[in-house]
Coordinates of N, CA, C and O in Angstrom, one line a residue:
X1 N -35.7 -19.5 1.5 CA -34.4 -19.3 0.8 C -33.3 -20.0 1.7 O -33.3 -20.1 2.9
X2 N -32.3 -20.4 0.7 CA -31.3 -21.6 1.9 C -30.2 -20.3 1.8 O -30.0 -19.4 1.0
X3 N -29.7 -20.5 3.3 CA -28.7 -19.6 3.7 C -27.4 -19.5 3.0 O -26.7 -20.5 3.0
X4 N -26.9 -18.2 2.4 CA -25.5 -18.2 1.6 C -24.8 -18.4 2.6 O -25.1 -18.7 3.8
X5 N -23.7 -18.2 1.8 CA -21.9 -18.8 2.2 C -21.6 -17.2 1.6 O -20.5 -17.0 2.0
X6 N -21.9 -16.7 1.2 CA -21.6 -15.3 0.7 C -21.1 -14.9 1.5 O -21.8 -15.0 2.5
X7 N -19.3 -13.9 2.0 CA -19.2 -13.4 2.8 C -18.8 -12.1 2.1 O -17.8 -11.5 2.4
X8 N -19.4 -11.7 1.3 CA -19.2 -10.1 0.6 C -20.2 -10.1 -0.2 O -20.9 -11.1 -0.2
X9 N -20.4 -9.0 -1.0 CA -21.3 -8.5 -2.0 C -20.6 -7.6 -2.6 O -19.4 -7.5 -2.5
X10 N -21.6 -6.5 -3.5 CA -20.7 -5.6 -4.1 C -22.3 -4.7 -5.0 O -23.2 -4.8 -5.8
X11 N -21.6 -3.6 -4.1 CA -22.7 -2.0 -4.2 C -22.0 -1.2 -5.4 O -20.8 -1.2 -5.6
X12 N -22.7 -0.6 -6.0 CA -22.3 0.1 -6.7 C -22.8 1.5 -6.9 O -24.0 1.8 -6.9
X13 N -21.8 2.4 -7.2 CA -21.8 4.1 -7.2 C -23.8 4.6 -7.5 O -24.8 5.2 -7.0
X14 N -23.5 3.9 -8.6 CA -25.3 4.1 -9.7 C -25.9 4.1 -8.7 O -26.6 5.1 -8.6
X15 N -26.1 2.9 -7.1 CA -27.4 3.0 -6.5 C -27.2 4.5 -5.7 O -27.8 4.4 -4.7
X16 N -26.8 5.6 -5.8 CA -26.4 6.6 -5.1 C -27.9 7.5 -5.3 O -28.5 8.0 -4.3
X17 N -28.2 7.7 -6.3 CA -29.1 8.5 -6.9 C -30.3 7.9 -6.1 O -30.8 8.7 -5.3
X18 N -30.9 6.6 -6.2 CA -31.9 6.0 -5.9 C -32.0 6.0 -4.2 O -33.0 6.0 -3.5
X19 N -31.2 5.9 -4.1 CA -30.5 5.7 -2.1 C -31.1 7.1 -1.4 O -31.7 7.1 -0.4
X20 N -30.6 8.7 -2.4 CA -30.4 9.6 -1.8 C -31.9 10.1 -1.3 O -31.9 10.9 -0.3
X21 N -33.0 9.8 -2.0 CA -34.2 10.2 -1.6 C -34.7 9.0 -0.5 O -35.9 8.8 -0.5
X22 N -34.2 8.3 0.2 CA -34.8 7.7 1.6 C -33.9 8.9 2.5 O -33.0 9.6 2.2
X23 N -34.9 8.7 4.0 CA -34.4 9.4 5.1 C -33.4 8.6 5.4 O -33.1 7.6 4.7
X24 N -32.7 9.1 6.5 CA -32.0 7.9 7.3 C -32.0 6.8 8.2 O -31.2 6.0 8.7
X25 N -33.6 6.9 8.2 CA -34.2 5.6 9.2 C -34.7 4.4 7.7 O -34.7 3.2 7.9
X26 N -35.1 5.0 6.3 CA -35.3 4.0 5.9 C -33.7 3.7 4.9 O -33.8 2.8 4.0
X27 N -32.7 4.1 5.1 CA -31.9 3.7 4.5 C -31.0 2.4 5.3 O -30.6 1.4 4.8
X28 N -30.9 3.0 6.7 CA -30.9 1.9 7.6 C -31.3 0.8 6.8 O -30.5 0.1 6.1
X29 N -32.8 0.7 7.1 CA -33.7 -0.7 6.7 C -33.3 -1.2 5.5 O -33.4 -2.5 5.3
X30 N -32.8 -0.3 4.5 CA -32.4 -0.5 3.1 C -31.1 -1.3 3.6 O -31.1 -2.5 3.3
X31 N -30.1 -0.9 4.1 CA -28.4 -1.7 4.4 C -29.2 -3.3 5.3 O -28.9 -4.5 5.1
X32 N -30.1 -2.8 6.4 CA -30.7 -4.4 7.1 C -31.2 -5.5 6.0 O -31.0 -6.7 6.0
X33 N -31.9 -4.4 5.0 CA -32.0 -5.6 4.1 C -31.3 -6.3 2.9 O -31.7 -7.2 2.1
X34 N -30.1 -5.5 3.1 CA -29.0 -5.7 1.7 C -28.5 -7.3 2.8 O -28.7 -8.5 2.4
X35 N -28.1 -7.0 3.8 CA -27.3 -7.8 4.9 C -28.0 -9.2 4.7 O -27.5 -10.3 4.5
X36 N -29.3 -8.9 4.9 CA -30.2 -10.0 5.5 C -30.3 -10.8 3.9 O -30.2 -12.0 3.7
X37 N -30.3 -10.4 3.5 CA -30.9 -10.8 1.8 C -29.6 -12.0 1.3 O -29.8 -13.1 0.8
X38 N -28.0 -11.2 1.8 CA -26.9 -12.0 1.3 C -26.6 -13.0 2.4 O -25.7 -13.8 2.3
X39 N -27.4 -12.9 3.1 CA -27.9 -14.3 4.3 C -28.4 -15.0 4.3 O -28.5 -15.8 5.2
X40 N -29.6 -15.0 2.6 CA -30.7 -15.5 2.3 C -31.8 -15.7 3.1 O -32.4 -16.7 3.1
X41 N -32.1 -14.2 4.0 CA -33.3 -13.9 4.6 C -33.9 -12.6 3.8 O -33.4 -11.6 3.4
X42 N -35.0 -13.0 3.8 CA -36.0 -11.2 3.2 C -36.6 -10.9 4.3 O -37.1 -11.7 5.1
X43 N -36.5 -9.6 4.4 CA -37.1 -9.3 5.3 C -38.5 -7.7 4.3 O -38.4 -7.0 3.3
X44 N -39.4 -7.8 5.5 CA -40.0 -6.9 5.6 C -39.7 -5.2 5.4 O -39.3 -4.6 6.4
X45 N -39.8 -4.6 4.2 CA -39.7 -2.9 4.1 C -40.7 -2.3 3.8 O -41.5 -2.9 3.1
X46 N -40.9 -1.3 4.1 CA -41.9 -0.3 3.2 C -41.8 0.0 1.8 O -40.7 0.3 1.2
X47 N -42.8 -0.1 1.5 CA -42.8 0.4 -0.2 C -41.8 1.1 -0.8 O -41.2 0.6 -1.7
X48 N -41.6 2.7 -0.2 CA -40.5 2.8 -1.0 C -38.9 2.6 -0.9 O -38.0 2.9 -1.7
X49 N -38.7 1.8 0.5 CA -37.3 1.0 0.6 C -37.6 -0.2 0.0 O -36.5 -0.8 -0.2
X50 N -38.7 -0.8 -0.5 CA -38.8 -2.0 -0.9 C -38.6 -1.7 -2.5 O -38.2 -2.7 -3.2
X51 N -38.8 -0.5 -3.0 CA -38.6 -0.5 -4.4 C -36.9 -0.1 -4.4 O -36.3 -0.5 -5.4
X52 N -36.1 0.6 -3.2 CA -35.0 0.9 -3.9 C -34.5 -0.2 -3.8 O -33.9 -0.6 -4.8
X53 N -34.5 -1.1 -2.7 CA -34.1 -2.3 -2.8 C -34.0 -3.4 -3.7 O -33.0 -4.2 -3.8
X54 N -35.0 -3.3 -4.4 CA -35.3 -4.2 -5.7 C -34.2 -4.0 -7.2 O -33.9 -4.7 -8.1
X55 N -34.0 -3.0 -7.0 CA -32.7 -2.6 -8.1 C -31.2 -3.1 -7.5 O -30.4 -3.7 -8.2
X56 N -31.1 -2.9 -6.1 CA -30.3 -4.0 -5.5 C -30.4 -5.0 -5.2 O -29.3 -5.3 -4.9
X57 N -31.2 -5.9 -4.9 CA -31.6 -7.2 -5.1 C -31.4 -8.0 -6.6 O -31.1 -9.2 -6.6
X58 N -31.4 -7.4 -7.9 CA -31.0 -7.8 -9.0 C -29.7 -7.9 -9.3 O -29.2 -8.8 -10.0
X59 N -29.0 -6.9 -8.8 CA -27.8 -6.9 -8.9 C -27.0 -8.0 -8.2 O -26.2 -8.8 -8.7
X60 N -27.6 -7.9 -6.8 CA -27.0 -8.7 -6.0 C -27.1 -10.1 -6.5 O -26.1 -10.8 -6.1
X61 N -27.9 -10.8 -7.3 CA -28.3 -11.5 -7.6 C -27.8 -12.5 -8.6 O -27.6 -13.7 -8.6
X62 N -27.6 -11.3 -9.5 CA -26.6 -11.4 -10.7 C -25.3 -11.5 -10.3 O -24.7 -12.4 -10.9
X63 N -24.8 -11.0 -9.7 CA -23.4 -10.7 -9.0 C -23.2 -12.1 -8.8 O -22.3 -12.8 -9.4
X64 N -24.3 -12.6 -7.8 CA -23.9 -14.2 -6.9 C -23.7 -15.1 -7.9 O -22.9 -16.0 -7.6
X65 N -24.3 -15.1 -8.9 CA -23.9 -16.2 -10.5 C -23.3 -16.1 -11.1 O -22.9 -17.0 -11.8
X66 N -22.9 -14.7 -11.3 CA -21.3 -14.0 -12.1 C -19.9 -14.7 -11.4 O -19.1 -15.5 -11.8
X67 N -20.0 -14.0 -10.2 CA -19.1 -14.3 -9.7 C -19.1 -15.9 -8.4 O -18.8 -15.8 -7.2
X68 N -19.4 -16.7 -8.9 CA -20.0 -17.9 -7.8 C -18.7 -18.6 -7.6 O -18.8 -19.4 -6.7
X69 N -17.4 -18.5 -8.0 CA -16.1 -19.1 -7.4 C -15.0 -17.8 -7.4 O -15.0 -16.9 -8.3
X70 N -14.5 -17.9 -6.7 CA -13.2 -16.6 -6.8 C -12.0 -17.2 -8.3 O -11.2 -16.2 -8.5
X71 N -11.9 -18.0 -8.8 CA -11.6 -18.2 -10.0 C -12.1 -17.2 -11.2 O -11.4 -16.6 -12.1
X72 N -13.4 -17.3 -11.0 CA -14.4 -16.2 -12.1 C -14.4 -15.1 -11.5 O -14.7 -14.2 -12.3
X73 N -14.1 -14.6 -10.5 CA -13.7 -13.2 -10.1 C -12.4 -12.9 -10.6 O -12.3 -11.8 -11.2
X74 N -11.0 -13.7 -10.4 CA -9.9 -13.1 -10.8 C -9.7 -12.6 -12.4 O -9.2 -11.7 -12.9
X75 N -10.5 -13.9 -12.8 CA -10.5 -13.8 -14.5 C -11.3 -12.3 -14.6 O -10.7 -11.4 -15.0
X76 N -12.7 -12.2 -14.1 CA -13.3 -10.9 -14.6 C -12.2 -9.6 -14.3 O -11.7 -8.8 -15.0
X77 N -12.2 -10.0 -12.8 CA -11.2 -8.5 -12.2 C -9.7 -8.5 -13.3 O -9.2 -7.4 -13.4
X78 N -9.1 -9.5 -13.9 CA -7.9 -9.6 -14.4 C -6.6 -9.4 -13.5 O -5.5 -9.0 -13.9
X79 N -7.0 -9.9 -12.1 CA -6.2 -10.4 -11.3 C -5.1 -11.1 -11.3 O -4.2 -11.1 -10.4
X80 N -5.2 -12.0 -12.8 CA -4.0 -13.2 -12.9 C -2.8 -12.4 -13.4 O -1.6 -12.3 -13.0
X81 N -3.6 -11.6 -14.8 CA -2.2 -10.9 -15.2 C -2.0 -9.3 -14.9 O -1.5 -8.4 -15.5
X82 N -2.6 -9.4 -13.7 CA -1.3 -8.3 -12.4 C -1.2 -9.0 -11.5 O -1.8 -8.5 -10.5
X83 N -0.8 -10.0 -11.3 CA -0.2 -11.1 -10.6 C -1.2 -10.8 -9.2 O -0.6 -10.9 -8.1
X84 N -2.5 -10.6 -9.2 CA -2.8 -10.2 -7.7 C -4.2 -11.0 -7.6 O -5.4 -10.5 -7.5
X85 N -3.8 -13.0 -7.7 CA -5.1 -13.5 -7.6 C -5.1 -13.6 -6.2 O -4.2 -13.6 -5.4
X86 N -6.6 -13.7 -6.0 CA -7.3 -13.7 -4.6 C -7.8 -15.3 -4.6 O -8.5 -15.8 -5.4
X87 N -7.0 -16.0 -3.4 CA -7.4 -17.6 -3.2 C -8.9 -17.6 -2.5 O -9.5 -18.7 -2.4
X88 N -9.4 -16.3 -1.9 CA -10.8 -16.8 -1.2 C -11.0 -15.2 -1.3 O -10.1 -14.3 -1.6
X89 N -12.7 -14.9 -1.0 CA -13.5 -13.6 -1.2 C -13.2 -12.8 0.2 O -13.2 -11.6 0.3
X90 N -13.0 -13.7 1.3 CA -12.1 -12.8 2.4 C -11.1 -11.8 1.8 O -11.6 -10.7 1.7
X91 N -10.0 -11.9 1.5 CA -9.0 -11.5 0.8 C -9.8 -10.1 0.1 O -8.9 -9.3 0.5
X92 N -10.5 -9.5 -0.4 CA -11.4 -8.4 -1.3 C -11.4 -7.6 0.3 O -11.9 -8.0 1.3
X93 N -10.6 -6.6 0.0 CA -10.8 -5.4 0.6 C -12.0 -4.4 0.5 O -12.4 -3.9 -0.6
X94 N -12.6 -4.2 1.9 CA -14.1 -3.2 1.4 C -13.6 -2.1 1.7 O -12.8 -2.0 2.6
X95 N -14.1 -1.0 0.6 CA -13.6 0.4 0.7 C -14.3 1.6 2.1 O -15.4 2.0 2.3
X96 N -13.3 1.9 2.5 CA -13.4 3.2 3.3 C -14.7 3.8 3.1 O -14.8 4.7 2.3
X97 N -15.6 3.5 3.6 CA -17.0 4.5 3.7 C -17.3 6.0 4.8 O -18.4 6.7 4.7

């Protein structure tokens, strides 16, 4: 896999439910592999981090072709008409976790 340029991604509420039954050592490995993945490395999980993962991995995936210029993000987000376009994906504030 060739290395992104991706310097964000974008998680959503829904994977909460799927997330909540890993411990905390495999959720770790679940965020190592969200990281590694938008770096275009896969890495190695156990079965069942490898299945929650896979529901984020499509997304993610989708996301990267939805949104492949910050142009097609402002239009989706409707950034232009509240005057608040973003010239680069730096600029996207990540929320308070």
């Amino acid at each position: 896999m060739i290395k992104s340029q991706n310097k964000s991604f974008i998680l959503y509420q829904e994977y909460k439910n799927n997330i909540s039954i890993l411990n905390q050592s495999q959720k770790g490995d679940l965020l190592d592999a969200i990281f590694s993945f938008n770096e275009g490395i896969e890495i190695e999980l156990e079965p069942i981090v490898k299945m929650a993962f896979s529901f984020i991995k499509s997304d993610l995936e989708r996301n990267k072709i939805k949104y492949q210029n910050i142009i097609d993000l402002n239009t989706s987000w409707g950034n232009i008409f509240w005057s608040m376009e973003l010239s680069s994906f730096d600029e996207i504030e990540l929320p308070n976790l």
